[in-house]
Coordinates of C-alpha atoms in Angstrom, one line a residue:
M1 CA 20.3 15.6 33.7
D2 CA 18.3 15.7 30.4
Q3 CA 18.7 12.0 29.8
Q4 CA 16.9 11.2 33.1
R5 CA 13.7 11.8 31.2
F6 CA 14.3 8.4 29.5
K7 CA 13.9 5.0 31.2
K8 CA 17.0 2.9 31.3
S9 CA 17.1 -0.4 29.4
N10 CA 19.4 -3.3 30.1
R11 CA 19.2 -4.6 26.6
D12 CA 21.1 -3.6 23.5
K13 CA 18.6 -4.7 20.8
S14 CA 18.6 -3.3 17.3
P15 CA 16.8 -1.1 16.2
R16 CA 15.7 -0.2 19.8
G17 CA 19.1 1.1 20.8
R18 CA 19.4 3.3 17.8
L19 CA 15.9 4.7 18.3
L20 CA 16.6 5.6 22.0
I21 CA 19.6 7.6 20.9
Q22 CA 17.7 9.3 18.0
H23 CA 14.8 10.2 20.2
Y24 CA 17.1 11.5 22.9
I25 CA 18.9 13.8 20.5
Y26 CA 15.6 14.9 18.9
D27 CA 14.2 15.7 22.4
L28 CA 17.3 17.6 23.4
Q29 CA 17.3 19.7 20.3
A30 CA 13.7 20.5 20.6
R31 CA 14.3 21.8 24.2
S32 CA 17.6 23.6 23.5
G33 CA 16.1 26.8 22.1
G34 CA 18.3 26.6 19.1
E35 CA 21.5 26.8 21.2
S36 CA 24.4 24.5 20.9
R37 CA 24.7 22.1 23.8
Q38 CA 27.3 19.5 24.7
L39 CA 26.2 15.9 24.9
P40 CA 27.3 13.4 27.6
S41 CA 30.1 11.1 26.6
S42 CA 29.4 8.0 24.6
R43 CA 30.3 5.9 27.7
E44 CA 27.6 7.9 29.8
L45 CA 25.0 7.5 27.1
A46 CA 25.7 3.8 26.7
A47 CA 25.3 3.3 30.5
Q48 CA 22.1 5.5 30.6
F49 CA 20.3 3.7 27.8
G50 CA 21.7 0.2 28.4
V51 CA 23.2 -0.1 24.9
S52 CA 26.8 -0.7 23.8
R53 CA 29.2 2.1 23.2
C54 CA 29.5 0.9 19.5
T55 CA 25.7 1.5 19.1
V56 CA 26.1 5.0 20.6
T57 CA 29.1 5.9 18.5
R58 CA 27.6 4.7 15.2
E59 CA 24.5 6.7 15.7
L60 CA 26.3 9.9 16.8
E61 CA 28.6 9.6 13.8
K62 CA 25.6 9.3 11.5
L63 CA 24.0 12.4 13.1
V64 CA 27.3 14.3 12.7
R65 CA 27.3 13.4 8.9
D66 CA 23.7 14.6 8.7
G67 CA 24.7 17.9 10.3
V68 CA 22.6 17.5 13.4
L69 CA 25.7 17.2 15.6
V70 CA 29.2 18.7 15.5
T71 CA 32.4 17.4 17.2
K72 CA 35.2 19.4 18.7
Q73 CA 38.5 17.6 18.9
G74 CA 39.5 16.9 22.5
V75 CA 36.3 18.5 23.8
G76 CA 33.3 16.4 22.9
T77 CA 30.1 16.3 20.8
F78 CA 27.6 19.2 20.6
L79 CA 24.2 20.0 19.1
A80 CA 24.7 22.0 15.9
P81 CA 23.2 25.5 16.3
A82 CA 19.6 25.7 14.9
A83 CA 20.6 28.5 12.5
K84 CA 22.8 25.9 10.8
T85 CA 20.7 22.8 10.9
G86 CA 17.1 24.0 11.3
P87 CA 14.7 21.7 13.2
L88 CA 15.2 17.9 13.0
K89 CA 12.4 17.0 10.5
K90 CA 10.7 13.7 10.8
R91 CA 8.2 12.8 8.0
I92 CA 4.8 11.4 9.0
I93 CA 3.8 8.3 7.0
G94 CA 0.2 7.2 7.1
L95 CA -0.8 3.5 6.8
L96 CA -4.2 2.6 5.4
F97 CA -5.8 -0.9 4.8
G98 CA -8.6 -1.9 2.6
Y99 CA -11.5 0.6 2.5
G100 CA -9.5 2.7 5.0
V101 CA -12.1 2.5 7.8
N102 CA -10.5 -0.3 9.8
H103 CA -10.8 -0.3 13.5
C104 CA -9.7 -3.9 14.0
Y105 CA -6.8 -5.4 12.1
S106 CA -6.3 -9.0 11.0
E107 CA -3.1 -11.1 11.7
Y108 CA -2.0 -10.3 8.1
N109 CA -2.5 -6.6 8.5
W110 CA -0.7 -6.4 11.8
K111 CA 2.3 -8.1 10.3
L112 CA 2.4 -5.5 7.5
I113 CA 2.1 -2.7 10.0
A114 CA 5.0 -4.1 12.1
A115 CA 7.3 -4.7 9.2
S116 CA 6.6 -1.4 7.4
G117 CA 6.5 0.6 10.6
T118 CA 9.9 -0.7 11.9
I119 CA 11.6 0.2 8.6
L120 CA 9.9 3.6 8.4
I121 CA 11.2 4.4 11.9
E122 CA 14.7 3.3 11.0
H123 CA 14.5 5.9 8.1
Q124 CA 13.6 8.7 10.6
C125 CA 9.9 8.7 9.9
L126 CA 6.9 8.8 12.2
V127 CA 4.2 6.2 11.6
R128 CA 0.5 6.8 11.8
P129 CA -1.9 3.8 11.3
M130 CA -5.0 5.5 10.0
S131 CA -8.8 4.9 10.0
I132 CA -11.0 7.3 8.1
S133 CA -14.5 7.8 9.5
S134 CA -16.2 9.4 6.5
G135 CA -17.9 6.9 4.1
E136 CA -18.6 9.0 1.0
E137 CA -15.8 9.8 -1.4
E138 CA -15.4 13.6 -1.0
G139 CA -15.6 13.4 2.8
F140 CA -13.1 10.5 2.8
Y141 CA -10.7 12.5 0.6
Q142 CA -11.0 15.7 2.7
E143 CA -10.5 13.8 6.0
L144 CA -7.5 12.0 4.5
C145 CA -5.9 15.3 3.5
E146 CA -6.6 16.8 6.9
N147 CA -4.4 14.1 8.6
F148 CA -1.4 16.1 7.4
V149 CA 0.7 13.1 6.5
D150 CA 3.8 13.5 4.4
G151 CA 3.4 10.2 2.6
L152 CA 1.0 7.3 2.4
I153 CA 1.2 3.5 2.1
W154 CA -2.2 1.9 1.2
F155 CA -2.5 -1.9 1.6
A156 CA -5.0 -4.0 -0.3
P157 CA -7.4 -1.2 -1.4
P158 CA -10.6 -2.3 -3.2
K159 CA -11.1 -1.0 -6.7
E160 CA -13.9 1.3 -5.3
R161 CA -11.1 3.3 -3.7
F162 CA -9.0 3.7 -6.8
P163 CA -10.5 7.2 -7.7
I164 CA -9.5 8.5 -4.2
I165 CA -6.0 6.9 -4.5
R166 CA -5.5 8.7 -7.9
R167 CA -6.6 12.0 -6.3
I168 CA -4.5 11.7 -3.1
S169 CA -1.4 10.6 -5.0
R170 CA -1.4 13.9 -6.8
Q171 CA -1.2 15.6 -3.4
I172 CA 0.8 13.2 -1.2
P173 CA 3.5 10.7 -2.2
T174 CA 1.6 7.4 -2.2
V175 CA 2.6 3.7 -2.6
V176 CA -0.1 1.0 -3.0
F177 CA 0.3 -2.7 -2.2
G178 CA -2.3 -5.3 -3.3
S179 CA -3.3 -7.9 -5.8
S180 CA -5.0 -5.2 -7.8
V181 CA -3.5 -1.7 -8.0
P182 CA -4.2 1.5 -10.0
E183 CA -1.8 1.9 -12.9
E184 CA -1.3 5.6 -12.2
C185 CA 0.4 5.0 -8.8
N186 CA 3.6 3.5 -7.6
S187 CA 2.7 0.0 -6.5
L188 CA 3.8 -3.4 -5.2
T189 CA 2.1 -6.7 -5.8
V190 CA 2.6 -10.4 -5.4
D191 CA 1.7 -12.7 -8.3
Y192 CA -0.3 -15.3 -6.5
T193 CA -1.7 -16.8 -9.7
E194 CA 1.8 -17.6 -11.1
E195 CA 3.0 -18.9 -7.7
S196 CA -0.1 -21.2 -7.2
Y197 CA 0.3 -22.3 -10.9
Q198 CA 3.9 -23.5 -10.2
E199 CA 2.8 -25.1 -7.0
G200 CA -0.1 -26.9 -8.8
K201 CA 2.4 -28.3 -11.3
E202 CA 4.5 -29.6 -8.5
L203 CA 1.5 -31.3 -6.9
L204 CA 0.7 -33.0 -10.2
R205 CA 4.3 -34.3 -10.4
E206 CA 3.6 -35.9 -7.1
G207 CA 0.5 -37.6 -8.5
R208 CA -1.9 -35.3 -6.7
S209 CA -5.0 -34.0 -8.5
S210 CA -7.9 -34.3 -5.9
F211 CA -7.6 -30.7 -4.8
W212 CA -9.7 -29.3 -1.9
G213 CA -9.7 -25.9 -0.2
I214 CA -11.1 -23.9 2.6
M215 CA -11.1 -20.3 1.4
N216 CA -11.9 -16.8 2.4
N217 CA -14.4 -15.2 -0.1
D218 CA -12.0 -12.5 -1.3
P219 CA -10.1 -11.6 -4.5
G220 CA -6.9 -13.2 -3.1
A221 CA -8.6 -16.5 -2.9
E222 CA -9.7 -16.4 -6.5
L223 CA -6.1 -15.6 -7.6
Y224 CA -4.8 -18.6 -5.8
L225 CA -7.5 -20.9 -7.3
R226 CA -6.9 -19.5 -10.8
G227 CA -3.3 -20.8 -10.7
Y228 CA -4.2 -24.3 -9.5
R229 CA -7.1 -24.5 -12.0
K230 CA -4.7 -23.6 -14.8
A231 CA -2.2 -26.3 -13.8
L232 CA -4.9 -28.9 -13.6
E233 CA -6.5 -28.0 -16.9
E234 CA -3.2 -28.2 -18.7
A235 CA -2.9 -31.8 -17.3
G236 CA -6.3 -32.6 -18.6
K237 CA -7.9 -32.5 -15.2
R238 CA -10.3 -30.2 -13.5
L239 CA -10.8 -28.4 -10.2
D240 CA -14.0 -29.7 -8.6
P241 CA -15.9 -26.6 -7.4
D242 CA -17.9 -28.7 -4.9
M243 CA -14.6 -29.4 -3.0
I244 CA -13.8 -25.7 -2.6
F245 CA -15.4 -24.5 0.7
Y246 CA -15.9 -20.8 1.4
A247 CA -16.1 -19.8 5.0
T248 CA -14.7 -17.2 7.5
S249 CA -16.0 -18.0 11.0
A250 CA -17.1 -21.7 11.0
L251 CA -16.3 -24.8 9.0
P252 CA -19.1 -25.5 6.5
D253 CA -21.1 -28.7 7.1
R254 CA -20.4 -29.8 3.5
L255 CA -16.8 -30.3 4.4
R256 CA -17.5 -32.8 7.2
Q257 CA -20.2 -34.5 5.1
A258 CA -17.7 -35.0 2.3
L259 CA -15.3 -36.6 4.7
Q260 CA -18.0 -38.8 6.3
A261 CA -18.9 -40.0 2.8
G262 CA -15.4 -41.4 2.4
K263 CA -14.1 -38.8 0.1
H264 CA -10.5 -37.8 0.8
P265 CA -8.3 -35.0 -0.8
D266 CA -4.7 -35.6 -1.8
A267 CA -4.0 -31.8 -1.7
F268 CA -5.8 -29.3 0.6
L269 CA -5.3 -25.6 0.6
I270 CA -6.2 -23.7 3.8
H271 CA -6.6 -20.1 2.8
S272 CA -8.8 -19.0 5.6
P273 CA -6.5 -18.1 8.6
D274 CA -9.3 -18.1 11.2
L275 CA -10.1 -21.7 10.4
R276 CA -6.6 -23.0 10.0
E277 CA -6.3 -25.0 13.2
E278 CA -10.0 -26.1 13.1
T279 CA -9.5 -27.5 9.6
I280 CA -6.4 -29.4 10.5
R281 CA -8.1 -30.9 13.6
L282 CA -11.0 -32.0 11.4
L283 CA -8.7 -33.7 8.9
Q284 CA -6.9 -35.4 11.8
E285 CA -10.2 -36.6 13.2
F286 CA -10.8 -38.5 9.9
Q287 CA -7.2 -39.9 10.1
I288 CA -6.0 -38.1 7.0
D289 CA -2.3 -38.7 6.7
F290 CA -0.3 -35.5 6.0
Q291 CA 2.9 -37.3 5.1
Q292 CA 1.8 -39.4 2.1
Q293 CA -2.0 -39.3 1.6
C294 CA -2.7 -35.5 1.6
R295 CA -0.4 -32.5 1.0
L296 CA -1.4 -29.6 3.2
L297 CA -0.8 -26.1 1.8
C298 CA -1.0 -23.4 4.4
S299 CA 0.5 -20.1 5.6
S300 CA 3.6 -20.4 7.8
E301 CA 1.6 -19.8 11.1
A302 CA 0.5 -23.5 10.7
V303 CA 3.9 -24.7 12.0
K304 CA 2.6 -24.0 15.5
I305 CA -0.2 -26.5 15.2
P306 CA 0.7 -30.0 16.7
G307 CA 0.8 -32.6 14.0
F308 CA 1.1 -30.2 11.0
A309 CA 3.1 -31.4 8.1
G310 CA 3.0 -29.8 4.6
W311 CA 4.0 -26.9 2.4
C312 CA 4.0 -23.5 3.9
H313 CA 4.1 -20.1 2.3
E314 CA 4.9 -16.8 4.0
Q315 CA 4.1 -13.3 2.8
P316 CA 7.3 -11.2 2.1
Y317 CA 6.4 -8.8 4.9
Q318 CA 10.0 -7.4 5.3
E319 CA 10.4 -7.0 1.5
I320 CA 7.1 -5.3 1.2
G321 CA 8.0 -2.8 3.8
E322 CA 11.5 -2.2 2.4
A323 CA 10.2 -1.8 -1.2
A324 CA 7.4 0.6 -0.1
I325 CA 9.8 2.8 1.8
E326 CA 12.3 2.8 -1.1
L327 CA 9.6 4.0 -3.5
L328 CA 8.4 6.7 -1.0
L329 CA 11.9 8.0 -0.5
R330 CA 12.3 8.3 -4.3
L331 CA 9.1 10.3 -4.4
F332 CA 10.3 12.5 -1.6
A333 CA 13.4 13.2 -3.6
G334 CA 11.3 14.5 -6.5
D335 CA 11.4 11.5 -8.8
S336 CA 7.9 11.3 -10.3
R337 CA 8.4 8.1 -12.3
I338 CA 5.7 5.4 -11.8
E339 CA 7.0 2.0 -10.9
H340 CA 5.2 -1.3 -10.4
R341 CA 7.2 -4.0 -8.6
T342 CA 6.2 -7.7 -8.2
L343 CA 7.4 -9.6 -5.1
V344 CA 7.4 -13.3 -4.4
T345 CA 6.3 -15.2 -1.3
K346 CA 8.6 -17.6 0.6
H347 CA 7.9 -21.3 0.2
F348 CA 9.2 -24.1 2.4
S349 CA 8.2 -27.6 3.7
V350 CA 7.6 -28.4 7.3
N351 CA 7.8 -31.8 9.1
L352 CA 7.8 -33.8 5.9
K353 CA 9.8 -37.0 5.9

């Protein structure tokens, strides 16, 4: 039987169950030669793929509405003839990060890939994480065009890539996500400055003004600091630049030296993900109390670190993916309006008494 080409699963887990049915129908249609062919019953498909009959029924009903399948009362469900439906078209969406030449992705990038990719697949798209080998602009543009993608989502591009984004967006529906985006393209952003400004005011209400940070040296770090700096200045205080430590692979000696000198922060932002655990361990070594003495500010991954207590923020990965796909689908439908959307991160406290 045709369905024997697919491995059986004992789990009915969304969206996996739906994707198994979709891919089975797509594979069956591709090999049918354009002829109508009867499908196994919903009970047989459910048993074969290890999903519930409800999952099978919902997906088949959707494909009937889309004209991919037809039902005959009292007989069963069939592939619609190719002359009526044409081939089942899946758009290919490319995902690019930064300069577009990534071969290794960070924790942050992988989460964006996972969230966006899952939602794209649910919308009947194929996903292609991309890495362009050409360094110069014209070669980069040509190689990008030769990937034959139907749409593009570009995450966190530097301003040096904006000319290419403007060119490619005239050829391929494109959505950009980042702290800085070209005005001529549909885009998504998170206002980190406003969010850190509000967080800074909350720290001041708690009586905290000795602000330290371990930061990546990137534009996102400066946006965070800009908000905290604004909140402190409005309160007649200042952000001490000597207590902002920039590092990516190892904790700077200056941080340990400051702690050894008896200086203690009452708020500490950990913006460098690779040094998250090492920073917390160092503060614990100097018996910094995270309940009262020092408010830790960190990404949500810090909840896995023993002894962590503080304020967490989490990127709206799901919302970024959903909004990007919504903008792409609008472009596919021929709507050429330019839209810029601002999203917000999620904030919550962990282990605070």
